[in-house]
mmCIF file of C-alpha atoms in Angstrom:
data_model
loop_
_atom_site.group_PDB
_atom_site.id
_atom_site.type_symbol
_atom_site.label_atom_id
_atom_site.label_comp_id
_atom_site.label_asym_id
_atom_site.label_seq_id
_atom_site.Cartn_x
_atom_site.Cartn_y
_atom_site.Cartn_z
ATOM 1 C CA UNK A 74 233.157 70.523 37.356
ATOM 2 C CA UNK A 75 233.938 73.594 39.538
ATOM 3 C CA UNK A 76 237.110 73.132 42.113
ATOM 4 C CA UNK A 77 237.022 74.225 45.721
ATOM 5 C CA UNK A 78 239.096 73.756 49.007
ATOM 6 C CA UNK A 79 238.027 73.428 52.564
ATOM 7 C CA UNK A 80 240.188 75.319 55.601
ATOM 8 C CA UNK A 81 240.181 72.920 58.266
ATOM 9 C CA UNK A 82 239.593 73.701 62.123
ATOM 10 C CA UNK A 83 243.283 73.899 62.445
ATOM 11 C CA UNK A 84 244.276 76.357 59.969
ATOM 12 C CA UNK A 85 245.367 80.001 60.415
ATOM 13 C CA UNK A 86 243.269 82.076 57.803
ATOM 14 C CA UNK A 87 245.588 85.224 58.404
ATOM 15 C CA UNK A 88 248.793 83.088 57.604
ATOM 16 C CA UNK A 89 247.227 81.474 54.736
ATOM 17 C CA UNK A 90 245.971 84.423 53.166
ATOM 18 C CA UNK A 91 249.019 84.544 50.227
ATOM 19 C CA UNK A 92 247.990 81.286 49.422
ATOM 20 C CA UNK A 93 244.240 81.665 49.017
ATOM 21 C CA UNK A 94 244.561 84.935 46.804
ATOM 22 C CA UNK A 95 246.911 82.744 44.506
ATOM 23 C CA UNK A 96 244.541 80.178 44.520
ATOM 24 C CA UNK A 97 241.666 82.878 43.646
ATOM 25 C CA UNK A 98 243.880 84.311 40.798
ATOM 26 C CA UNK A 99 244.410 80.490 39.588
ATOM 27 C CA UNK A 100 240.667 80.359 39.325
ATOM 28 C CA UNK A 101 239.454 78.298 42.234
ATOM 29 C CA UNK A 102 235.938 78.867 42.258
ATOM 30 C CA UNK A 103 234.851 78.403 46.096
ATOM 31 C CA UNK A 104 236.427 78.235 49.457
ATOM 32 C CA UNK A 105 234.788 76.616 52.623
ATOM 33 C CA UNK A 106 235.624 77.354 56.172
ATOM 34 C CA UNK A 107 235.130 74.484 58.447
ATOM 35 C CA UNK A 108 233.228 74.722 62.005
ATOM 36 C CA UNK A 109 233.090 72.209 64.548
ATOM 37 C CA UNK A 110 233.757 73.153 68.208
ATOM 38 C CA UNK A 111 236.615 75.581 67.123
ATOM 39 C CA UNK A 112 237.180 78.829 66.259
ATOM 40 C CA UNK A 113 233.517 79.997 64.721
ATOM 41 C CA UNK A 114 233.544 79.803 60.942
ATOM 42 C CA UNK A 115 231.631 83.443 60.453
ATOM 43 C CA UNK A 116 234.580 85.721 61.700
ATOM 44 C CA UNK A 117 237.010 83.746 59.046
ATOM 45 C CA UNK A 118 234.483 84.501 56.357
ATOM 46 C CA UNK A 119 234.379 87.972 57.379
ATOM 47 C CA UNK A 120 237.993 88.189 57.202
ATOM 48 C CA UNK A 121 238.415 86.314 53.562
ATOM 49 C CA UNK A 122 235.374 88.697 52.388
ATOM 50 C CA UNK A 123 237.588 91.811 52.730
ATOM 51 C CA UNK A 124 240.790 90.237 51.249
ATOM 52 C CA UNK A 125 239.141 88.434 48.152
ATOM 53 C CA UNK A 126 237.012 89.500 45.592
ATOM 54 C CA UNK A 127 235.976 86.293 43.086
ATOM 55 C CA UNK A 128 235.988 83.297 45.079
ATOM 56 C CA UNK A 129 232.924 81.875 46.490
ATOM 57 C CA UNK A 130 232.777 81.710 50.344
ATOM 58 C CA UNK A 131 230.963 79.160 52.295
ATOM 59 C CA UNK A 132 230.403 77.367 55.874
ATOM 60 C CA UNK A 133 230.998 73.783 55.833
ATOM 61 C CA UNK A 134 229.494 73.575 58.257
ATOM 62 C CA UNK A 135 227.065 75.951 60.803
ATOM 63 C CA UNK A 136 225.265 73.588 62.701
ATOM 64 C CA UNK A 137 221.529 74.442 63.176
ATOM 65 C CA UNK A 138 221.453 73.786 67.053
ATOM 66 C CA UNK A 139 223.947 76.184 68.314
ATOM 67 C CA UNK A 140 222.243 79.411 66.420
ATOM 68 C CA UNK A 141 218.599 80.049 66.052
ATOM 69 C CA UNK A 142 217.420 79.839 62.781
ATOM 70 C CA UNK A 143 216.728 83.897 62.589
ATOM 71 C CA UNK A 144 220.349 83.923 63.680
ATOM 72 C CA UNK A 145 221.515 81.971 60.795
ATOM 73 C CA UNK A 146 219.526 83.721 58.386
ATOM 74 C CA UNK A 147 221.093 87.251 59.672
ATOM 75 C CA UNK A 148 224.407 86.060 59.401
ATOM 76 C CA UNK A 149 224.240 84.578 56.029
ATOM 77 C CA UNK A 150 222.915 87.734 54.858
ATOM 78 C CA UNK A 151 225.397 89.884 56.711
ATOM 79 C CA UNK A 152 228.102 87.532 55.074
ATOM 80 C CA UNK A 153 226.564 87.712 51.562
ATOM 81 C CA UNK A 154 226.219 91.706 51.983
ATOM 82 C CA UNK A 155 230.197 91.793 53.059
ATOM 83 C CA UNK A 156 231.370 89.555 50.387
ATOM 84 C CA UNK A 157 229.458 91.267 47.245
ATOM 85 C CA UNK A 158 227.112 88.448 46.777
ATOM 86 C CA UNK A 159 229.608 85.528 46.953
ATOM 87 C CA UNK A 160 228.418 83.541 50.367
ATOM 88 C CA UNK A 161 227.007 80.148 50.312
ATOM 89 C CA UNK A 162 225.348 78.726 53.603
ATOM 90 C CA UNK A 163 226.463 75.660 54.399
ATOM 91 C CA UNK A 164 224.335 73.535 57.254
ATOM 92 C CA UNK A 165 224.296 70.510 58.915
ATOM 93 C CA UNK A 166 222.952 68.914 61.998
ATOM 94 C CA UNK A 167 226.597 68.095 63.371
ATOM 95 C CA UNK A 168 226.060 65.332 66.160
ATOM 96 C CA UNK A 169 224.790 64.731 69.868
ATOM 97 C CA UNK A 170 228.360 64.741 71.169
ATOM 98 C CA UNK A 171 229.177 68.431 69.755
ATOM 99 C CA UNK A 172 225.550 69.659 70.170
ATOM 100 C CA UNK A 173 224.719 68.323 73.687
ATOM 101 C CA UNK A 174 227.918 67.826 74.872
ATOM 102 C CA UNK A 175 229.620 71.418 74.017
ATOM 103 C CA UNK A 176 226.487 73.368 73.273
ATOM 104 C CA UNK A 177 224.148 72.227 75.903
ATOM 105 C CA UNK A 178 221.215 72.241 73.619
ATOM 106 C CA UNK A 179 219.230 69.312 73.162
ATOM 107 C CA UNK A 180 219.574 67.150 70.070
ATOM 108 C CA UNK A 181 216.166 67.003 68.601
ATOM 109 C CA UNK A 182 214.818 66.189 65.244
ATOM 110 C CA UNK A 183 217.839 67.099 62.894
ATOM 111 C CA UNK A 184 215.911 66.428 59.673
ATOM 112 C CA UNK A 185 213.058 68.676 60.707
ATOM 113 C CA UNK A 186 215.421 71.196 61.870
ATOM 114 C CA UNK A 187 217.333 71.715 59.169
ATOM 115 C CA UNK A 188 214.013 72.006 56.824
ATOM 116 C CA UNK A 189 212.646 74.376 58.624
ATOM 117 C CA UNK A 190 215.710 76.480 59.317
ATOM 118 C CA UNK A 191 216.252 76.288 55.656
ATOM 119 C CA UNK A 192 212.363 77.578 55.310
ATOM 120 C CA UNK A 193 212.714 80.362 58.169
ATOM 121 C CA UNK A 194 216.310 81.632 56.078
ATOM 122 C CA UNK A 195 214.311 82.293 53.197
ATOM 123 C CA UNK A 196 211.532 83.679 54.678
ATOM 124 C CA UNK A 197 214.012 86.348 56.242
ATOM 125 C CA UNK A 198 215.885 87.156 53.085
ATOM 126 C CA UNK A 199 212.662 87.841 51.547
ATOM 127 C CA UNK A 200 212.041 90.217 54.259
ATOM 128 C CA UNK A 201 208.900 88.595 55.105
ATOM 129 C CA UNK A 202 207.372 88.727 58.759
ATOM 130 C CA UNK A 203 208.874 86.082 60.700
ATOM 131 C CA UNK A 204 205.936 83.559 61.757
ATOM 132 C CA UNK A 205 206.636 79.871 61.468
ATOM 133 C CA UNK A 206 204.969 76.845 63.196
ATOM 134 C CA UNK A 207 207.095 74.081 62.571
ATOM 135 C CA UNK A 208 207.994 70.855 64.633
ATOM 136 C CA UNK A 209 211.295 71.809 65.730
ATOM 137 C CA UNK A 210 210.940 75.987 64.898
ATOM 138 C CA UNK A 211 208.178 77.845 66.145
ATOM 139 C CA UNK A 212 208.398 81.739 65.810
ATOM 140 C CA UNK A 213 207.058 83.627 67.676
ATOM 141 C CA UNK A 214 207.036 82.069 70.788
ATOM 142 C CA UNK A 215 203.189 80.602 71.128
ATOM 143 C CA UNK A 216 200.831 81.741 74.082
ATOM 144 C CA UNK A 217 201.986 80.319 77.416
ATOM 145 C CA UNK A 218 205.717 80.319 76.425
ATOM 146 C CA UNK A 219 208.149 83.457 77.462
ATOM 147 C CA UNK A 220 206.509 86.824 78.295
ATOM 148 C CA UNK A 221 203.563 86.359 75.568
ATOM 149 C CA UNK A 222 205.097 89.991 73.950
ATOM 150 C CA UNK A 223 206.785 88.388 70.705
ATOM 151 C CA UNK A 224 205.536 89.538 67.432
ATOM 152 C CA UNK A 225 206.259 88.679 63.984
ATOM 153 C CA UNK A 226 209.363 90.716 62.769
ATOM 154 C CA UNK A 227 210.846 91.260 59.183
ATOM 155 C CA UNK A 228 214.773 91.990 58.704
ATOM 156 C CA UNK A 229 215.743 95.700 59.094
ATOM 157 C CA UNK A 230 218.258 95.594 56.312
ATOM 158 C CA UNK A 231 217.406 94.855 52.522
ATOM 159 C CA UNK A 232 219.416 91.645 51.947
ATOM 160 C CA UNK A 233 221.806 91.645 48.835
ATOM 161 C CA UNK A 234 219.809 88.430 47.870
ATOM 162 C CA UNK A 235 216.819 86.628 48.678
ATOM 163 C CA UNK A 236 218.188 83.246 47.061
ATOM 164 C CA UNK A 237 221.583 82.854 49.046
ATOM 165 C CA UNK A 238 222.346 79.273 48.129
ATOM 166 C CA UNK A 239 222.011 76.938 50.903
ATOM 167 C CA UNK A 240 224.135 73.664 51.153
ATOM 168 C CA UNK A 241 223.016 70.645 53.422
ATOM 169 C CA UNK A 242 225.371 68.445 54.280
ATOM 170 C CA UNK A 243 223.474 65.195 54.395
ATOM 171 C CA UNK A 244 224.540 61.551 54.955
ATOM 172 C CA UNK A 245 221.245 59.562 55.691
ATOM 173 C CA UNK A 246 218.536 58.528 53.363
ATOM 174 C CA UNK A 247 216.065 60.836 54.588
ATOM 175 C CA UNK A 248 218.231 63.531 54.716
ATOM 176 C CA UNK A 249 219.732 63.034 51.206
ATOM 177 C CA UNK A 250 216.132 63.164 49.756
ATOM 178 C CA UNK A 251 215.339 66.457 51.871
ATOM 179 C CA UNK A 252 218.635 67.841 50.374
ATOM 180 C CA UNK A 253 217.984 67.169 46.827
ATOM 181 C CA UNK A 254 214.424 68.513 46.984
ATOM 182 C CA UNK A 255 215.088 71.931 49.046
ATOM 183 C CA UNK A 256 218.859 72.859 48.931
ATOM 184 C CA UNK A 257 221.078 74.612 46.177
ATOM 185 C CA UNK A 258 223.616 72.137 47.146
ATOM 186 C CA UNK A 259 224.715 68.800 48.712
ATOM 187 C CA UNK A 260 227.788 68.319 50.805
ATOM 188 C CA UNK A 261 228.180 64.452 50.748
ATOM 189 C CA UNK A 262 231.100 63.312 53.324
ATOM 190 C CA UNK A 263 232.244 60.401 51.928
ATOM 191 C CA UNK A 264 231.771 60.006 48.093
ATOM 192 C CA UNK A 265 233.136 56.999 45.815
ATOM 193 C CA UNK A 266 231.608 57.345 42.453
ATOM 194 C CA UNK A 267 231.199 53.334 41.755
ATOM 195 C CA UNK A 268 229.374 53.283 44.999
ATOM 196 C CA UNK A 269 227.442 56.808 45.111
ATOM 197 C CA UNK A 270 224.557 54.754 43.087
ATOM 198 C CA UNK A 271 223.878 52.064 45.891
ATOM 199 C CA UNK A 272 224.420 54.673 48.729
ATOM 200 C CA UNK A 273 222.643 57.693 47.708
ATOM 201 C CA UNK A 274 220.900 56.837 44.464
ATOM 202 C CA UNK A 275 217.034 56.159 45.753
ATOM 203 C CA UNK A 276 217.060 59.142 47.665
ATOM 204 C CA UNK A 277 218.666 61.497 45.370
ATOM 205 C CA UNK A 278 215.796 60.145 43.085
ATOM 206 C CA UNK A 279 212.919 60.802 45.240
ATOM 207 C CA UNK A 280 214.010 64.152 46.515
ATOM 208 C CA UNK A 281 214.649 65.459 42.820
ATOM 209 C CA UNK A 282 211.269 64.225 41.959
ATOM 210 C CA UNK A 283 209.761 66.988 44.472
ATOM 211 C CA UNK A 284 212.486 69.447 43.744
ATOM 212 C CA UNK A 285 211.155 73.093 42.561
ATOM 213 C CA UNK A 286 212.496 73.557 38.950
ATOM 214 C CA UNK A 287 213.050 77.545 40.178
ATOM 215 C CA UNK A 288 216.301 76.027 42.341
ATOM 216 C CA UNK A 289 218.195 74.845 39.584
ATOM 217 C CA UNK A 290 220.234 71.317 39.530
ATOM 218 C CA UNK A 291 221.809 70.508 42.782
ATOM 219 C CA UNK A 292 225.201 71.198 43.160
ATOM 220 C CA UNK A 293 226.957 68.238 44.235
ATOM 221 C CA UNK A 294 230.295 68.879 45.914
ATOM 222 C CA UNK A 295 232.688 65.534 46.924
ATOM 223 C CA UNK A 296 235.884 65.997 48.865
ATOM 224 C CA UNK A 297 239.173 64.116 47.263
ATOM 225 C CA UNK A 298 242.654 63.890 48.168
ATOM 226 C CA UNK A 299 245.089 64.952 45.430
ATOM 227 C CA UNK A 300 248.632 64.399 44.016
ATOM 228 C CA UNK A 301 249.045 64.126 40.541
ATOM 229 C CA UNK A 302 252.236 62.890 38.921
ATOM 230 C CA UNK A 303 254.459 59.664 38.012
ATOM 231 C CA UNK A 304 256.469 57.259 40.692
ATOM 232 C CA UNK A 305 254.091 58.353 43.738
ATOM 233 C CA UNK A 306 254.063 56.566 46.815
ATOM 234 C CA UNK A 307 250.326 56.296 46.822
ATOM 235 C CA UNK A 308 250.349 54.165 49.821
ATOM 236 C CA UNK A 309 251.762 57.054 51.619
ATOM 237 C CA UNK A 310 249.905 59.682 50.130
ATOM 238 C CA UNK A 311 246.782 58.126 51.164
ATOM 239 C CA UNK A 312 247.641 57.819 54.687
ATOM 240 C CA UNK A 313 245.820 60.942 55.555
ATOM 241 C CA UNK A 314 242.577 59.542 54.075
ATOM 242 C CA UNK A 315 242.908 56.228 55.460
ATOM 243 C CA UNK A 316 243.151 57.611 59.287
ATOM 244 C CA UNK A 317 240.404 60.028 58.276
ATOM 245 C CA UNK A 318 238.052 57.345 57.465
ATOM 246 C CA UNK A 319 238.750 54.987 60.076
ATOM 247 C CA UNK A 320 238.321 57.943 62.566
ATOM 248 C CA UNK A 321 235.087 58.782 61.138
ATOM 249 C CA UNK A 322 233.578 55.391 60.090
ATOM 250 C CA UNK A 323 235.185 53.930 63.139
ATOM 251 C CA UNK A 324 235.457 56.189 66.114
ATOM 252 C CA UNK A 325 233.180 59.189 65.250
ATOM 253 C CA UNK A 326 230.460 59.145 67.626
ATOM 254 C CA UNK A 327 229.777 56.080 69.629
ATOM 255 C CA UNK A 328 228.689 52.314 68.707
ATOM 256 C CA UNK A 329 225.203 53.175 68.385
ATOM 257 C CA UNK A 330 225.367 56.527 66.925
ATOM 258 C CA UNK A 331 227.919 56.634 64.156
ATOM 259 C CA UNK A 332 226.231 58.281 60.933
ATOM 260 C CA UNK A 333 229.574 57.447 59.119
ATOM 261 C CA UNK A 334 229.650 53.851 59.967
ATOM 262 C CA UNK A 335 226.176 53.720 58.579
ATOM 263 C CA UNK A 336 227.221 55.178 55.451
ATOM 264 C CA UNK A 337 229.918 53.218 55.138
ATOM 265 C CA UNK A 338 227.800 50.021 55.192
ATOM 266 C CA UNK A 339 225.123 51.276 52.953
ATOM 267 C CA UNK A 340 228.399 51.768 50.465
ATOM 268 C CA UNK A 341 228.968 48.038 50.683
ATOM 269 C CA UNK A 342 231.654 47.949 53.148
ATOM 270 C CA UNK A 343 229.617 46.395 56.074
ATOM 271 C CA UNK A 344 232.331 43.561 57.332
ATOM 272 C CA UNK A 345 235.139 46.284 56.846
ATOM 273 C CA UNK A 346 233.151 49.044 58.635
ATOM 274 C CA UNK A 347 232.490 46.588 61.424
ATOM 275 C CA UNK A 348 236.096 45.674 61.895
ATOM 276 C CA UNK A 349 237.252 49.431 61.672
ATOM 277 C CA UNK A 350 234.975 50.211 64.547
ATOM 278 C CA UNK A 351 235.896 47.589 66.685
ATOM 279 C CA UNK A 352 239.496 48.334 66.623
ATOM 280 C CA UNK A 353 239.138 51.865 66.686
ATOM 281 C CA UNK A 354 236.980 51.653 70.053
ATOM 282 C CA UNK A 355 239.184 49.119 71.447
ATOM 283 C CA UNK A 356 241.989 52.180 71.183
ATOM 284 C CA UNK A 357 243.637 50.336 68.125
ATOM 285 C CA UNK A 358 243.723 52.934 65.786
ATOM 286 C CA UNK A 359 246.583 51.943 63.638
ATOM 287 C CA UNK A 360 244.974 48.473 62.949
ATOM 288 C CA UNK A 361 241.680 50.357 62.370
ATOM 289 C CA UNK A 362 243.283 52.681 59.722
ATOM 290 C CA UNK A 363 245.040 49.238 58.201
ATOM 291 C CA UNK A 364 241.242 47.649 57.881
ATOM 292 C CA UNK A 365 240.070 50.502 55.252
ATOM 293 C CA UNK A 366 239.569 48.923 52.314
ATOM 294 C CA UNK A 367 242.253 49.654 49.536
ATOM 295 C CA UNK A 368 239.526 50.491 46.720
ATOM 296 C CA UNK A 369 237.993 52.823 48.818
ATOM 297 C CA UNK A 370 240.912 55.087 48.758
ATOM 298 C CA UNK A 371 241.964 54.493 45.267
ATOM 299 C CA UNK A 372 238.399 55.581 43.718
ATOM 300 C CA UNK A 373 237.438 58.023 46.141
ATOM 301 C CA UNK A 374 240.569 60.098 45.557
ATOM 302 C CA UNK A 375 242.657 61.779 42.886
ATOM 303 C CA UNK A 376 246.084 60.078 43.456
ATOM 304 C CA UNK A 377 248.317 59.195 40.711
ATOM 305 C CA UNK A 378 249.448 59.445 37.247
ATOM 306 C CA UNK A 379 247.907 62.073 34.790
ATOM 307 C CA UNK A 380 246.102 59.543 33.124
ATOM 308 C CA UNK A 381 244.307 57.535 35.785
ATOM 309 C CA UNK A 382 243.535 61.147 37.911
ATOM 310 C CA UNK A 383 241.802 62.214 34.066
ATOM 311 C CA UNK A 384 239.827 58.596 34.420
ATOM 312 C CA UNK A 385 238.807 59.426 37.768
ATOM 313 C CA UNK A 386 237.578 62.927 36.953
ATOM 314 C CA UNK A 387 235.328 61.191 34.326
ATOM 315 C CA UNK A 388 234.127 58.689 36.871
ATOM 316 C CA UNK A 389 233.198 61.532 39.455
ATOM 317 C CA UNK A 390 231.821 63.776 36.727
ATOM 318 C CA UNK A 391 229.538 60.558 35.531
ATOM 319 C CA UNK A 392 228.291 60.222 39.090
ATOM 320 C CA UNK A 393 226.785 63.346 39.072
ATOM 321 C CA UNK A 394 229.597 65.543 41.019
ATOM 322 C CA UNK A 395 229.609 68.943 39.808
ATOM 323 C CA UNK A 396 232.024 70.504 42.406
ATOM 324 C CA UNK A 397 235.406 68.684 43.619
ATOM 325 C CA UNK A 398 236.668 69.964 46.810
ATOM 326 C CA UNK A 399 240.113 69.292 46.568
ATOM 327 C CA UNK A 400 242.863 68.460 49.704
ATOM 328 C CA UNK A 401 246.262 68.637 48.178
ATOM 329 C CA UNK A 402 248.791 65.895 49.700
ATOM 330 C CA UNK A 403 252.331 65.472 49.754
ATOM 331 C CA UNK A 404 253.391 68.843 49.808
ATOM 332 C CA UNK A 405 252.481 69.671 45.924
ATOM 333 C CA UNK A 406 251.877 73.450 45.097
ATOM 334 C CA UNK A 407 247.992 74.134 45.227
ATOM 335 C CA UNK A 408 248.077 76.402 42.602
ATOM 336 C CA UNK A 409 249.691 73.935 40.138
ATOM 337 C CA UNK A 410 247.339 71.429 41.213
ATOM 338 C CA UNK A 411 244.338 73.373 40.244
ATOM 339 C CA UNK A 412 246.153 74.082 36.897
ATOM 340 C CA UNK A 413 246.732 70.671 36.367
ATOM 341 C CA UNK A 414 242.957 69.457 36.879
ATOM 342 C CA UNK A 415 241.616 72.130 34.954
ATOM 343 C CA UNK A 416 243.786 70.749 32.081
ATOM 344 C CA UNK A 417 242.627 67.530 32.848
ATOM 345 C CA UNK A 418 239.282 68.368 32.817
#
């Protein structure tokens, strides 16, 4: 498995640069930059492209509404050029709270929007004139819309790669199947090896059956909290993961529109997910966090002695994970943690 790390919304990329360079030297394979309604991820990618030489750089994620599909293609081509062919375009739908509430764009047909955005990106990277008639994306504007002067155009520059890797942050059955069919990589939000089959197995199989062999195997990127050692206070080290699960499965979005809550139910934790949501939406965040299943925390992360972590690494690999995105918790040295995981793998 490859190893990656993610810079979250709050982290200062400039301040973290020395540590990032150390991680690159230690063999970290990829670095992802988040973008919600924070500073944009693209400027950070440009900065990192200028100050690193080997590590892959990706967005996790850019939503497909606030930038046009053609602009996403232009941006990816520019990032790939600046990084010397190290860029990965991570895309997702985000949610109506961000898309409509922050960007003022209707949150419509998210599945079609992502599929068609990927089609447009690949057309642009091949430098073909862009003419696309989809359910969500129509380029150029049809007769009767705008001035009527739009014509199919192709990208002026020649991209470094016409096959920039595209990663899809997919949660629902239909979107997971579509990611397995069309994307180079998949970014699941929650991944527990022992529950992955019931949560994702069927849609992954459907999508894989339709996948173009030219795309190669799907890169499955699972996020985990990591702390390796004897005598660790696992309850304290897993507290951030507990609070994160409660936030997303309990309070992200609304009671009627929470993709993460739905995923928790698909993984078999319907009762616990309902309790988390009731408590979180009632303002009882600590109680919601306490309701997170202990086995979710233990099986979905790498916290414990080396023997335990080695077993969990094997479980993730057996479940089809090809890249582990690690969050080092407990103040451990990230470089040493990468070295330890390499040795255990």
